[in-house]
PDB file of N, CA and C and ligand atoms in Angstrom:
ATOM      1  N   UNK R   1     155.076  93.350  78.114  1.00 62.00           N
ATOM      2  CA  UNK R   1     154.599  91.985  77.884  1.00 62.00           C
ATOM      3  C   UNK R   1     154.345  91.782  76.380  1.00 62.00           C
ATOM      4  N   UNK R   2     154.841  90.680  75.851  1.00 69.00           N
ATOM      5  CA  UNK R   2     154.670  90.388  74.432  1.00 69.00           C
ATOM      6  C   UNK R   2     153.193  90.122  74.108  1.00 69.00           C
ATOM      7  N   UNK R   3     152.762  90.551  72.935  1.00 86.00           N
ATOM      8  CA  UNK R   3     151.380  90.291  72.517  1.00 86.00           C
ATOM      9  C   UNK R   3     151.207  88.795  72.235  1.00 86.00           C
ATOM     10  N   UNK R   4     150.117  88.229  72.719  1.00 94.00           N
ATOM     11  CA  UNK R   4     149.893  86.794  72.543  1.00 94.00           C
ATOM     12  C   UNK R   4     148.870  86.554  71.445  1.00 94.00           C
ATOM     13  N   UNK R   5     148.802  85.302  71.006  1.00 98.00           N
ATOM     14  CA  UNK R   5     147.816  84.916  70.001  1.00 98.00           C
ATOM     15  C   UNK R   5     146.399  85.149  70.539  1.00 98.00           C
ATOM     16  N   UNK R   6     146.200  85.007  71.845  1.00 98.00           N
ATOM     17  CA  UNK R   6     144.858  85.203  72.396  1.00 98.00           C
ATOM     18  C   UNK R   6     144.454  86.679  72.341  1.00 98.00           C
ATOM     19  N   UNK R   7     145.421  87.563  72.503  1.00 97.00           N
ATOM     20  CA  UNK R   7     145.098  88.984  72.379  1.00 97.00           C
ATOM     21  C   UNK R   7     144.676  89.304  70.942  1.00 97.00           C
ATOM     22  N   UNK R   8     145.369  88.685  69.992  1.00 97.00           N
ATOM     23  CA  UNK R   8     145.003  88.883  68.580  1.00 97.00           C
ATOM     24  C   UNK R   8     143.589  88.350  68.321  1.00 97.00           C
ATOM     25  N   UNK R   9     143.221  87.251  68.981  1.00 98.00           N
ATOM     26  CA  UNK R   9     141.855  86.715  68.823  1.00 98.00           C
ATOM     27  C   UNK R   9     140.838  87.664  69.458  1.00 98.00           C
ATOM     28  N   UNK R  10     141.135  88.144  70.659  1.00 98.00           N
ATOM     29  CA  UNK R  10     140.224  89.086  71.342  1.00 98.00           C
ATOM     30  C   UNK R  10     140.013  90.332  70.480  1.00 98.00           C
ATOM     31  N   UNK R  11     141.088  90.799  69.844  1.00 97.00           N
ATOM     32  CA  UNK R  11     141.018  92.014  69.014  1.00 97.00           C
ATOM     33  C   UNK R  11     140.527  91.734  67.594  1.00 97.00           C
ATOM     34  N   UNK R  12     140.150  90.453  67.328  1.00 97.00           N
ATOM     35  CA  UNK R  12     139.639  90.040  65.999  1.00 97.00           C
ATOM     36  C   UNK R  12     140.687  90.262  64.905  1.00 97.00           C
ATOM     37  N   UNK R  13     141.949  90.155  65.292  1.00 97.00           N
ATOM     38  CA  UNK R  13     143.002  90.278  64.269  1.00 97.00           C
ATOM     39  C   UNK R  13     143.268  88.934  63.607  1.00 97.00           C
ATOM     40  N   UNK R  14     142.960  87.841  64.312  1.00 97.00           N
ATOM     41  CA  UNK R  14     142.999  86.519  63.685  1.00 97.00           C
ATOM     42  C   UNK R  14     141.681  85.798  64.014  1.00 97.00           C
ATOM     43  N   UNK R  15     141.240  84.916  63.113  1.00 97.00           N
ATOM     44  CA  UNK R  15     139.946  84.259  63.318  1.00 97.00           C
ATOM     45  C   UNK R  15     140.004  83.176  64.389  1.00 97.00           C
ATOM     46  N   UNK R  16     138.861  82.892  64.971  1.00 98.00           N
ATOM     47  CA  UNK R  16     138.763  81.843  65.980  1.00 98.00           C
ATOM     48  C   UNK R  16     137.306  81.428  66.083  1.00 98.00           C
ATOM     49  N   UNK R  17     137.083  80.225  66.606  1.00 98.00           N
ATOM     50  CA  UNK R  17     135.713  79.745  66.813  1.00 98.00           C
ATOM     51  C   UNK R  17     135.289  80.165  68.229  1.00 98.00           C
ATOM     52  N   UNK R  18     134.587  81.275  68.308  1.00 98.00           N
ATOM     53  CA  UNK R  18     134.203  81.855  69.602  1.00 98.00           C
ATOM     54  C   UNK R  18     132.892  81.216  70.063  1.00 98.00           C
ATOM     55  N   UNK R  19     132.895  80.661  71.275  1.00 98.00           N
ATOM     56  CA  UNK R  19     131.671  80.018  71.791  1.00 98.00           C
ATOM     57  C   UNK R  19     130.999  80.854  72.880  1.00 98.00           C
ATOM     58  N   UNK R  20     131.705  81.831  73.418  1.00 98.00           N
ATOM     59  CA  UNK R  20     131.130  82.671  74.489  1.00 98.00           C
ATOM     60  C   UNK R  20     131.912  83.977  74.521  1.00 98.00           C
ATOM     61  N   UNK R  21     131.214  85.063  74.802  1.00 98.00           N
ATOM     62  CA  UNK R  21     131.917  86.328  75.025  1.00 98.00           C
ATOM     63  C   UNK R  21     131.070  87.228  75.904  1.00 98.00           C
ATOM     64  N   UNK R  22     131.714  87.906  76.834  1.00 98.00           N
ATOM     65  CA  UNK R  22     131.064  88.986  77.563  1.00 98.00           C
ATOM     66  C   UNK R  22     132.072  90.127  77.670  1.00 98.00           C
ATOM     67  N   UNK R  23     131.802  91.089  78.515  1.00 98.00           N
ATOM     68  CA  UNK R  23     132.655  92.277  78.606  1.00 98.00           C
ATOM     69  C   UNK R  23     134.093  91.924  79.002  1.00 98.00           C
ATOM     70  N   UNK R  24     134.257  90.894  79.807  1.00 98.00           N
ATOM     71  CA  UNK R  24     135.575  90.616  80.401  1.00 98.00           C
ATOM     72  C   UNK R  24     136.234  89.319  79.953  1.00 98.00           C
ATOM     73  N   UNK R  25     135.472  88.437  79.306  1.00 98.00           N
ATOM     74  CA  UNK R  25     136.011  87.114  78.961  1.00 98.00           C
ATOM     75  C   UNK R  25     135.601  86.714  77.557  1.00 98.00           C
ATOM     76  N   UNK R  26     136.431  85.833  76.985  1.00 98.00           N
ATOM     77  CA  UNK R  26     136.061  85.200  75.721  1.00 98.00           C
ATOM     78  C   UNK R  26     136.355  83.707  75.880  1.00 98.00           C
ATOM     79  N   UNK R  27     135.572  82.878  75.219  1.00 98.00           N
ATOM     80  CA  UNK R  27     135.853  81.437  75.205  1.00 98.00           C
ATOM     81  C   UNK R  27     135.853  80.977  73.761  1.00 98.00           C
ATOM     82  N   UNK R  28     136.875  80.184  73.424  1.00 98.00           N
ATOM     83  CA  UNK R  28     137.057  79.728  72.038  1.00 98.00           C
ATOM     84  C   UNK R  28     137.285  78.216  72.029  1.00 98.00           C
ATOM     85  N   UNK R  29     137.123  77.617  70.854  1.00 98.00           N
ATOM     86  CA  UNK R  29     137.507  76.213  70.694  1.00 98.00           C
ATOM     87  C   UNK R  29     139.009  76.141  70.472  1.00 98.00           C
ATOM     88  N   UNK R  30     139.658  75.202  71.198  1.00 98.00           N
ATOM     89  CA  UNK R  30     141.095  75.022  71.025  1.00 98.00           C
ATOM     90  C   UNK R  30     141.381  74.531  69.606  1.00 98.00           C
ATOM     91  N   UNK R  31     142.419  75.099  69.010  1.00 98.00           N
ATOM     92  CA  UNK R  31     142.804  74.763  67.630  1.00 98.00           C
ATOM     93  C   UNK R  31     143.292  73.317  67.531  1.00 98.00           C
ATOM     94  N   UNK R  32     143.862  72.790  68.590  1.00 98.00           N
ATOM     95  CA  UNK R  32     144.400  71.415  68.595  1.00 98.00           C
ATOM     96  C   UNK R  32     143.785  70.669  69.779  1.00 98.00           C
ATOM     97  N   UNK R  33     142.495  70.274  69.656  1.00 98.00           N
ATOM     98  CA  UNK R  33     141.774  69.732  70.807  1.00 98.00           C
ATOM     99  C   UNK R  33     142.383  68.450  71.357  1.00 98.00           C
ATOM    100  N   UNK R  34     142.464  68.372  72.674  1.00 98.00           N
ATOM    101  CA  UNK R  34     142.963  67.183  73.367  1.00 98.00           C
ATOM    102  C   UNK R  34     141.805  66.399  73.985  1.00 98.00           C
ATOM    103  N   UNK R  35     140.583  66.727  73.633  1.00 98.00           N
ATOM    104  CA  UNK R  35     139.383  66.025  74.109  1.00 98.00           C
ATOM    105  C   UNK R  35     138.295  66.282  73.066  1.00 98.00           C
ATOM    106  N   UNK R  36     137.208  65.489  73.066  1.00 98.00           N
ATOM    107  CA  UNK R  36     136.128  65.727  72.100  1.00 98.00           C
ATOM    108  C   UNK R  36     135.606  67.171  72.148  1.00 98.00           C
ATOM    109  N   UNK R  37     135.525  67.731  73.345  1.00 98.00           N
ATOM    110  CA  UNK R  37     135.230  69.167  73.498  1.00 98.00           C
ATOM    111  C   UNK R  37     136.403  69.786  74.241  1.00 98.00           C
ATOM    112  N   UNK R  38     137.007  70.776  73.644  1.00 98.00           N
ATOM    113  CA  UNK R  38     138.164  71.441  74.273  1.00 98.00           C
ATOM    114  C   UNK R  38     138.047  72.942  74.035  1.00 98.00           C
ATOM    115  N   UNK R  39     137.672  73.646  75.095  1.00 99.00           N
ATOM    116  CA  UNK R  39     137.473  75.096  75.027  1.00 99.00           C
ATOM    117  C   UNK R  39     138.538  75.795  75.858  1.00 99.00           C
ATOM    118  N   UNK R  40     138.754  77.052  75.558  1.00 99.00           N
ATOM    119  CA  UNK R  40     139.682  77.878  76.330  1.00 99.00           C
ATOM    120  C   UNK R  40     138.930  79.108  76.801  1.00 99.00           C
ATOM    121  N   UNK R  41     138.948  79.353  78.107  1.00 99.00           N
ATOM    122  CA  UNK R  41     138.296  80.539  78.674  1.00 99.00           C
ATOM    123  C   UNK R  41     139.399  81.540  79.006  1.00 99.00           C
ATOM    124  N   UNK R  42     139.282  82.724  78.416  1.00 98.00           N
ATOM    125  CA  UNK R  42     140.399  83.677  78.405  1.00 98.00           C
ATOM    126  C   UNK R  42     139.919  85.039  78.906  1.00 98.00           C
ATOM    127  N   UNK R  43     140.545  85.569  79.958  1.00 98.00           N
ATOM    128  CA  UNK R  43     140.194  86.935  80.379  1.00 98.00           C
ATOM    129  C   UNK R  43     140.698  87.939  79.334  1.00 98.00           C
ATOM    130  N   UNK R  44     139.911  88.956  79.066  1.00 98.00           N
ATOM    131  CA  UNK R  44     140.369  89.982  78.116  1.00 98.00           C
ATOM    132  C   UNK R  44     141.489  90.827  78.710  1.00 98.00           C
ATOM    133  N   UNK R  45     141.478  90.967  80.040  1.00 97.00           N
ATOM    134  CA  UNK R  45     142.549  91.716  80.712  1.00 97.00           C
ATOM    135  C   UNK R  45     143.840  90.886  80.647  1.00 97.00           C
ATOM    136  N   UNK R  46     144.909  91.517  80.203  1.00 95.00           N
ATOM    137  CA  UNK R  46     146.162  90.772  80.008  1.00 95.00           C
ATOM    138  C   UNK R  46     146.825  90.420  81.327  1.00 95.00           C
ATOM    139  N   UNK R  47     147.212  89.152  81.443  1.00 96.00           N
ATOM    140  CA  UNK R  47     148.110  88.712  82.505  1.00 96.00           C
ATOM    141  C   UNK R  47     148.798  87.478  81.941  1.00 96.00           C
ATOM    142  N   UNK R  48     150.079  87.277  82.223  1.00 97.00           N
ATOM    143  CA  UNK R  48     150.804  86.214  81.537  1.00 97.00           C
ATOM    144  C   UNK R  48     150.477  84.807  82.025  1.00 97.00           C
ATOM    145  N   UNK R  49     150.119  84.689  83.318  1.00 98.00           N
ATOM    146  CA  UNK R  49     149.873  83.351  83.866  1.00 98.00           C
ATOM    147  C   UNK R  49     148.992  83.466  85.093  1.00 98.00           C
ATOM    148  N   UNK R  50     148.386  82.359  85.486  1.00 98.00           N
ATOM    149  CA  UNK R  50     147.360  82.402  86.532  1.00 98.00           C
ATOM    150  C   UNK R  50     147.863  83.060  87.811  1.00 98.00           C
ATOM    151  N   UNK R  51     149.086  82.724  88.222  1.00 98.00           N
ATOM    152  CA  UNK R  51     149.562  83.248  89.505  1.00 98.00           C
ATOM    153  C   UNK R  51     150.026  84.698  89.431  1.00 98.00           C
ATOM    154  N   UNK R  52     149.861  85.331  88.264  1.00 98.00           N
ATOM    155  CA  UNK R  52     150.111  86.772  88.164  1.00 98.00           C
ATOM    156  C   UNK R  52     148.851  87.572  88.498  1.00 98.00           C
ATOM    157  N   UNK R  53     147.714  86.895  88.594  1.00 98.00           N
ATOM    158  CA  UNK R  53     146.459  87.580  88.951  1.00 98.00           C
ATOM    159  C   UNK R  53     146.394  87.674  90.471  1.00 98.00           C
ATOM    160  N   UNK R  54     146.493  88.899  90.978  1.00 97.00           N
ATOM    161  CA  UNK R  54     146.556  89.074  92.441  1.00 97.00           C
ATOM    162  C   UNK R  54     145.168  89.200  93.076  1.00 97.00           C
ATOM    163  N   UNK R  55     144.206  89.638  92.284  1.00 97.00           N
ATOM    164  CA  UNK R  55     142.876  89.888  92.835  1.00 97.00           C
ATOM    165  C   UNK R  55     142.094  88.586  92.996  1.00 97.00           C
ATOM    166  N   UNK R  56     141.682  88.298  94.223  1.00 98.00           N
ATOM    167  CA  UNK R  56     140.867  87.098  94.449  1.00 98.00           C
ATOM    168  C   UNK R  56     139.530  87.222  93.735  1.00 98.00           C
ATOM    169  N   UNK R  57     139.018  88.444  93.628  1.00 98.00           N
ATOM    170  CA  UNK R  57     137.750  88.656  92.927  1.00 98.00           C
ATOM    171  C   UNK R  57     137.904  88.300  91.445  1.00 98.00           C
ATOM    172  N   UNK R  58     139.019  88.703  90.840  1.00 98.00           N
ATOM    173  CA  UNK R  58     139.243  88.375  89.420  1.00 98.00           C
ATOM    174  C   UNK R  58     139.419  86.882  89.227  1.00 98.00           C
ATOM    175  N   UNK R  59     140.148  86.252  90.155  1.00 98.00           N
ATOM    176  CA  UNK R  59     140.311  84.796  90.066  1.00 98.00           C
ATOM    177  C   UNK R  59     138.958  84.100  90.179  1.00 98.00           C
ATOM    178  N   UNK R  60     138.135  84.585  91.088  1.00 98.00           N
ATOM    179  CA  UNK R  60     136.808  84.008  91.277  1.00 98.00           C
ATOM    180  C   UNK R  60     135.959  84.156  90.034  1.00 98.00           C
ATOM    181  N   UNK R  61     136.019  85.323  89.416  1.00 98.00           N
ATOM    182  CA  UNK R  61     135.209  85.568  88.211  1.00 98.00           C
ATOM    183  C   UNK R  61     135.712  84.727  87.043  1.00 98.00           C
ATOM    184  N   UNK R  62     137.033  84.542  86.979  1.00 98.00           N
ATOM    185  CA  UNK R  62     137.601  83.698  85.920  1.00 98.00           C
ATOM    186  C   UNK R  62     137.092  82.256  86.070  1.00 98.00           C
ATOM    187  N   UNK R  63     137.168  81.714  87.276  1.00 98.00           N
ATOM    188  CA  UNK R  63     136.714  80.330  87.473  1.00 98.00           C
ATOM    189  C   UNK R  63     135.196  80.221  87.341  1.00 98.00           C
ATOM    190  N   UNK R  64     134.472  81.221  87.803  1.00 98.00           N
ATOM    191  CA  UNK R  64     133.006  81.189  87.649  1.00 98.00           C
ATOM    192  C   UNK R  64     132.630  81.198  86.169  1.00 98.00           C
ATOM    193  N   UNK R  65     133.364  81.960  85.364  1.00 98.00           N
ATOM    194  CA  UNK R  65     133.073  82.007  83.928  1.00 98.00           C
ATOM    195  C   UNK R  65     133.434  80.678  83.268  1.00 98.00           C
ATOM    196  N   UNK R  66     134.548  80.086  83.689  1.00 98.00           N
ATOM    197  CA  UNK R  66     134.928  78.778  83.131  1.00 98.00           C
ATOM    198  C   UNK R  66     133.852  77.732  83.441  1.00 98.00           C
ATOM    199  N   UNK R  67     133.331  77.751  84.655  1.00 98.00           N
ATOM    200  CA  UNK R  67     132.277  76.791  85.025  1.00 98.00           C
ATOM    201  C   UNK R  67     131.008  77.068  84.217  1.00 98.00           C
ATOM    202  N   UNK R  68     130.667  78.337  84.046  1.00 98.00           N
ATOM    203  CA  UNK R  68     129.475  78.695  83.257  1.00 98.00           C
ATOM    204  C   UNK R  68     129.614  78.203  81.808  1.00 98.00           C
ATOM    205  N   UNK R  69     130.767  78.454  81.201  1.00 98.00           N
ATOM    206  CA  UNK R  69     131.002  78.023  79.814  1.00 98.00           C
ATOM    207  C   UNK R  69     130.993  76.495  79.742  1.00 98.00           C
ATOM    208  N   UNK R  70     131.618  75.854  80.734  1.00 98.00           N
ATOM    209  CA  UNK R  70     131.640  74.390  80.748  1.00 98.00           C
ATOM    210  C   UNK R  70     130.218  73.847  80.803  1.00 98.00           C
ATOM    211  N   UNK R  71     129.398  74.398  81.669  1.00 98.00           N
ATOM    212  CA  UNK R  71     128.034  73.883  81.851  1.00 98.00           C
ATOM    213  C   UNK R  71     127.143  74.197  80.661  1.00 98.00           C
ATOM    214  N   UNK R  72     127.495  75.219  79.893  1.00 98.00           N
ATOM    215  CA  UNK R  72     126.738  75.495  78.658  1.00 98.00           C
ATOM    216  C   UNK R  72     127.017  74.440  77.589  1.00 98.00           C
ATOM    217  N   UNK R  73     128.156  73.756  77.710  1.00 98.00           N
ATOM    218  CA  UNK R  73     128.593  72.848  76.649  1.00 98.00           C
ATOM    219  C   UNK R  73     128.694  71.382  77.071  1.00 98.00           C
ATOM    220  N   UNK R  74     128.753  71.118  78.360  1.00 98.00           N
ATOM    221  CA  UNK R  74     129.066  69.777  78.857  1.00 98.00           C
ATOM    222  C   UNK R  74     128.305  69.509  80.153  1.00 98.00           C
ATOM    223  N   UNK R  75     128.025  68.208  80.415  1.00 97.00           N
ATOM    224  CA  UNK R  75     127.446  67.860  81.723  1.00 97.00           C
ATOM    225  C   UNK R  75     128.559  67.573  82.733  1.00 97.00           C
ATOM    226  N   UNK R  76     129.594  66.886  82.275  1.00 98.00           N
ATOM    227  CA  UNK R  76     130.776  66.642  83.119  1.00 98.00           C
ATOM    228  C   UNK R  76     131.979  67.257  82.412  1.00 98.00           C
ATOM    229  N   UNK R  77     132.924  67.728  83.178  1.00 98.00           N
ATOM    230  CA  UNK R  77     134.040  68.431  82.544  1.00 98.00           C
ATOM    231  C   UNK R  77     135.263  68.445  83.446  1.00 98.00           C
ATOM    232  N   UNK R  78     136.390  68.762  82.816  1.00 98.00           N
ATOM    233  CA  UNK R  78     137.664  68.917  83.529  1.00 98.00           C
ATOM    234  C   UNK R  78     138.198  70.314  83.244  1.00 98.00           C
ATOM    235  N   UNK R  79     138.614  71.005  84.285  1.00 98.00           N
ATOM    236  CA  UNK R  79     139.265  72.305  84.116  1.00 98.00           C
ATOM    237  C   UNK R  79     140.757  72.114  84.364  1.00 98.00           C
ATOM    238  N   UNK R  80     141.559  72.688  83.479  1.00 98.00           N
ATOM    239  CA  UNK R  80     143.024  72.575  83.597  1.00 98.00           C
ATOM    240  C   UNK R  80     143.633  73.945  83.387  1.00 98.00           C
ATOM    241  N   UNK R  81     144.609  74.274  84.232  1.00 98.00           N
ATOM    242  CA  UNK R  81     145.399  75.485  84.007  1.00 98.00           C
ATOM    243  C   UNK R  81     146.871  75.099  84.037  1.00 98.00           C
ATOM    244  N   UNK R  82     147.572  75.361  82.960  1.00 98.00           N
ATOM    245  CA  UNK R  82     149.023  75.202  82.927  1.00 98.00           C
ATOM    246  C   UNK R  82     149.626  76.540  83.334  1.00 98.00           C
ATOM    247  N   UNK R  83     150.403  76.535  84.391  1.00 98.00           N
ATOM    248  CA  UNK R  83     150.931  77.802  84.924  1.00 98.00           C
ATOM    249  C   UNK R  83     152.457  77.748  84.882  1.00 98.00           C
ATOM    250  N   UNK R  84     153.021  78.300  83.790  1.00 98.00           N
ATOM    251  CA  UNK R  84     154.470  78.330  83.624  1.00 98.00           C
ATOM    252  C   UNK R  84     154.951  77.274  82.638  1.00 98.00           C
ATOM    253  N   UNK R  85     156.095  77.526  82.006  1.00 98.00           N
ATOM    254  CA  UNK R  85     156.596  76.654  80.947  1.00 98.00           C
ATOM    255  C   UNK R  85     156.845  75.223  81.403  1.00 98.00           C
ATOM    256  N   UNK R  86     157.342  75.038  82.612  1.00 98.00           N
ATOM    257  CA  UNK R  86     157.629  73.674  83.077  1.00 98.00           C
ATOM    258  C   UNK R  86     156.342  72.894  83.341  1.00 98.00           C
ATOM    259  N   UNK R  87     155.231  73.601  83.433  1.00 98.00           N
ATOM    260  CA  UNK R  87     153.925  72.947  83.604  1.00 98.00           C
ATOM    261  C   UNK R  87     153.204  72.790  82.268  1.00 98.00           C
ATOM    262  N   UNK R  88     153.875  73.166  81.183  1.00 98.00           N
ATOM    263  CA  UNK R  88     153.284  72.963  79.860  1.00 98.00           C
ATOM    264  C   UNK R  88     152.615  74.191  79.264  1.00 98.00           C
ATOM    265  N   UNK R  89     152.713  75.339  79.937  1.00 98.00           N
ATOM    266  CA  UNK R  89     152.093  76.544  79.368  1.00 98.00           C
ATOM    267  C   UNK R  89     152.862  76.990  78.129  1.00 98.00           C
ATOM    268  N   UNK R  90     152.113  77.231  77.055  1.00 98.00           N
ATOM    269  CA  UNK R  90     152.738  77.651  75.791  1.00 98.00           C
ATOM    270  C   UNK R  90     152.311  79.053  75.390  1.00 98.00           C
ATOM    271  N   UNK R  91     151.098  79.440  75.779  1.00 98.00           N
ATOM    272  CA  UNK R  91     150.601  80.784  75.452  1.00 98.00           C
ATOM    273  C   UNK R  91     150.545  81.584  76.743  1.00 98.00           C
ATOM    274  N   UNK R  92     151.312  82.674  76.774  1.00 97.00           N
ATOM    275  CA  UNK R  92     151.458  83.419  78.036  1.00 97.00           C
ATOM    276  C   UNK R  92     150.456  84.568  78.132  1.00 97.00           C
ATOM    277  N   UNK R  93     149.214  84.135  78.129  1.00 98.00           N
ATOM    278  CA  UNK R  93     148.044  84.978  78.390  1.00 98.00           C
ATOM    279  C   UNK R  93     147.124  84.033  79.157  1.00 98.00           C
ATOM    280  N   UNK R  94     146.866  84.329  80.413  1.00 98.00           N
ATOM    281  CA  UNK R  94     146.146  83.396  81.288  1.00 98.00           C
ATOM    282  C   UNK R  94     144.894  82.809  80.622  1.00 98.00           C
ATOM    283  N   UNK R  95     144.717  81.518  80.787  1.00 98.00           N
ATOM    284  CA  UNK R  95     143.527  80.854  80.235  1.00 98.00           C
ATOM    285  C   UNK R  95     143.260  79.571  81.005  1.00 98.00           C
ATOM    286  N   UNK R  96     141.999  79.159  80.988  1.00 98.00           N
ATOM    287  CA  UNK R  96     141.588  77.887  81.580  1.00 98.00           C
ATOM    288  C   UNK R  96     141.123  76.966  80.457  1.00 98.00           C
ATOM    289  N   UNK R  97     141.659  75.752  80.446  1.00 98.00           N
ATOM    290  CA  UNK R  97     141.188  74.728  79.509  1.00 98.00           C
ATOM    291  C   UNK R  97     139.926  74.094  80.089  1.00 98.00           C
ATOM    292  N   UNK R  98     138.905  73.958  79.259  1.00 99.00           N
ATOM    293  CA  UNK R  98     137.683  73.217  79.610  1.00 99.00           C
ATOM    294  C   UNK R  98     137.637  71.994  78.701  1.00 99.00           C
ATOM    295  N   UNK R  99     137.723  70.817  79.319  1.00 98.00           N
ATOM    296  CA  UNK R  99     137.808  69.574  78.528  1.00 98.00           C
ATOM    297  C   UNK R  99     136.661  68.655  78.886  1.00 98.00           C
ATOM    298  N   UNK R 100     136.144  67.934  77.896  1.00 98.00           N
ATOM    299  CA  UNK R 100     135.088  66.970  78.189  1.00 98.00           C
ATOM    300  C   UNK R 100     134.567  66.336  76.932  1.00 98.00           C
ATOM    301  N   UNK R 101     133.425  65.656  77.082  1.00 98.00           N
ATOM    302  CA  UNK R 101     132.789  65.005  75.943  1.00 98.00           C
ATOM    303  C   UNK R 101     133.209  63.572  75.741  1.00 98.00           C
ATOM    304  N   UNK R 102     133.970  63.015  76.718  1.00 97.00           N
ATOM    305  CA  UNK R 102     134.349  61.601  76.594  1.00 97.00           C
ATOM    306  C   UNK R 102     133.133  60.715  76.828  1.00 97.00           C
ATOM    307  N   UNK R 103     133.180  59.532  76.225  1.00 92.00           N
ATOM    308  CA  UNK R 103     132.098  58.550  76.437  1.00 92.00           C
ATOM    309  C   UNK R 103     132.275  57.913  77.812  1.00 92.00           C
ATOM    310  N   UNK R 104     131.155  57.627  78.507  1.00 86.00           N
ATOM    311  CA  UNK R 104     131.265  56.979  79.829  1.00 86.00           C
ATOM    312  C   UNK R 104     131.102  55.465  79.665  1.00 86.00           C
TER     313      UNK R 104
HETATM  314  P1  LIG J 201     148.778  76.160  77.149  1.00 71.36           P
HETATM  315  O1  LIG J 201     149.736  75.069  76.742  1.00 71.36           O
HETATM  316  O2  LIG J 201     148.102  75.901  78.468  1.00 71.36           O
HETATM  317  O3  LIG J 201     149.422  77.528  77.065  1.00 71.36           O
HETATM  318  O4  LIG J 201     147.610  76.103  76.084  1.00 71.36           O
HETATM  319  C1  LIG J 201     147.594  76.842  74.903  1.00 71.36           C
HETATM  320  C2  LIG J 201     146.524  76.257  74.034  1.00 71.36           C
HETATM  321  O5  LIG J 201     146.221  77.200  73.018  1.00 71.36           O
HETATM  322  C3  LIG J 201     146.913  74.955  73.330  1.00 71.36           C
HETATM  323  O6  LIG J 201     146.011  73.928  73.690  1.00 71.36           O
HETATM  324  C4  LIG J 201     146.815  75.306  71.834  1.00 71.36           C
HETATM  325  O7  LIG J 201     146.310  74.256  71.062  1.00 71.36           O
HETATM  326  C5  LIG J 201     145.872  76.500  71.868  1.00 71.36           C
HETATM  327  N1  LIG J 201     146.004  77.439  70.744  1.00 71.36           N
HETATM  328  C6  LIG J 201     147.126  77.989  70.257  1.00 71.36           C
HETATM  329  N2  LIG J 201     146.840  78.835  69.252  1.00 71.36           N
HETATM  330  C7  LIG J 201     145.499  78.815  69.094  1.00 71.36           C
HETATM  331  C8  LIG J 201     144.569  79.471  68.230  1.00 71.36           C
HETATM  332  N3  LIG J 201     144.977  80.336  67.287  1.00 71.36           N
HETATM  333  N4  LIG J 201     143.255  79.215  68.372  1.00 71.36           N
HETATM  334  C9  LIG J 201     142.821  78.343  69.320  1.00 71.36           C
HETATM  335  N5  LIG J 201     143.634  77.697  70.175  1.00 71.36           N
HETATM  336  C10 LIG J 201     144.957  77.925  70.068  1.00 71.36           C
END
């Protein structure tokens, strides 16, 4: 599997605005935000896309972490996962977009 930009961020080889980190996940601000708040929740364990994660426990922990990060930063939020190139995925290291901060 090719090394992704997110792996370089996890390994601190390139800089990023990190908003959350624990043993298994990191969350950063998206470099090209599509919402007033746009975060990316990224598992440290490499997998190219969401449907490559076979463990339901890992999927659960990924979504639980995305919700935790979202609630630390936003009251209302949208979670988005692009899974595969035809769905708009550009970085092939699984991640969840956390979007929000729009005015009501
Ligand atoms: P996706 O299209 O679902 O693969 O999303 C990849 C996201 O990564 C895009 O929203 C990009 O703006 C974002 N991105 C790419 N490189 C970086 C970077 N170095 N730091 C933060 N976000 C990035």
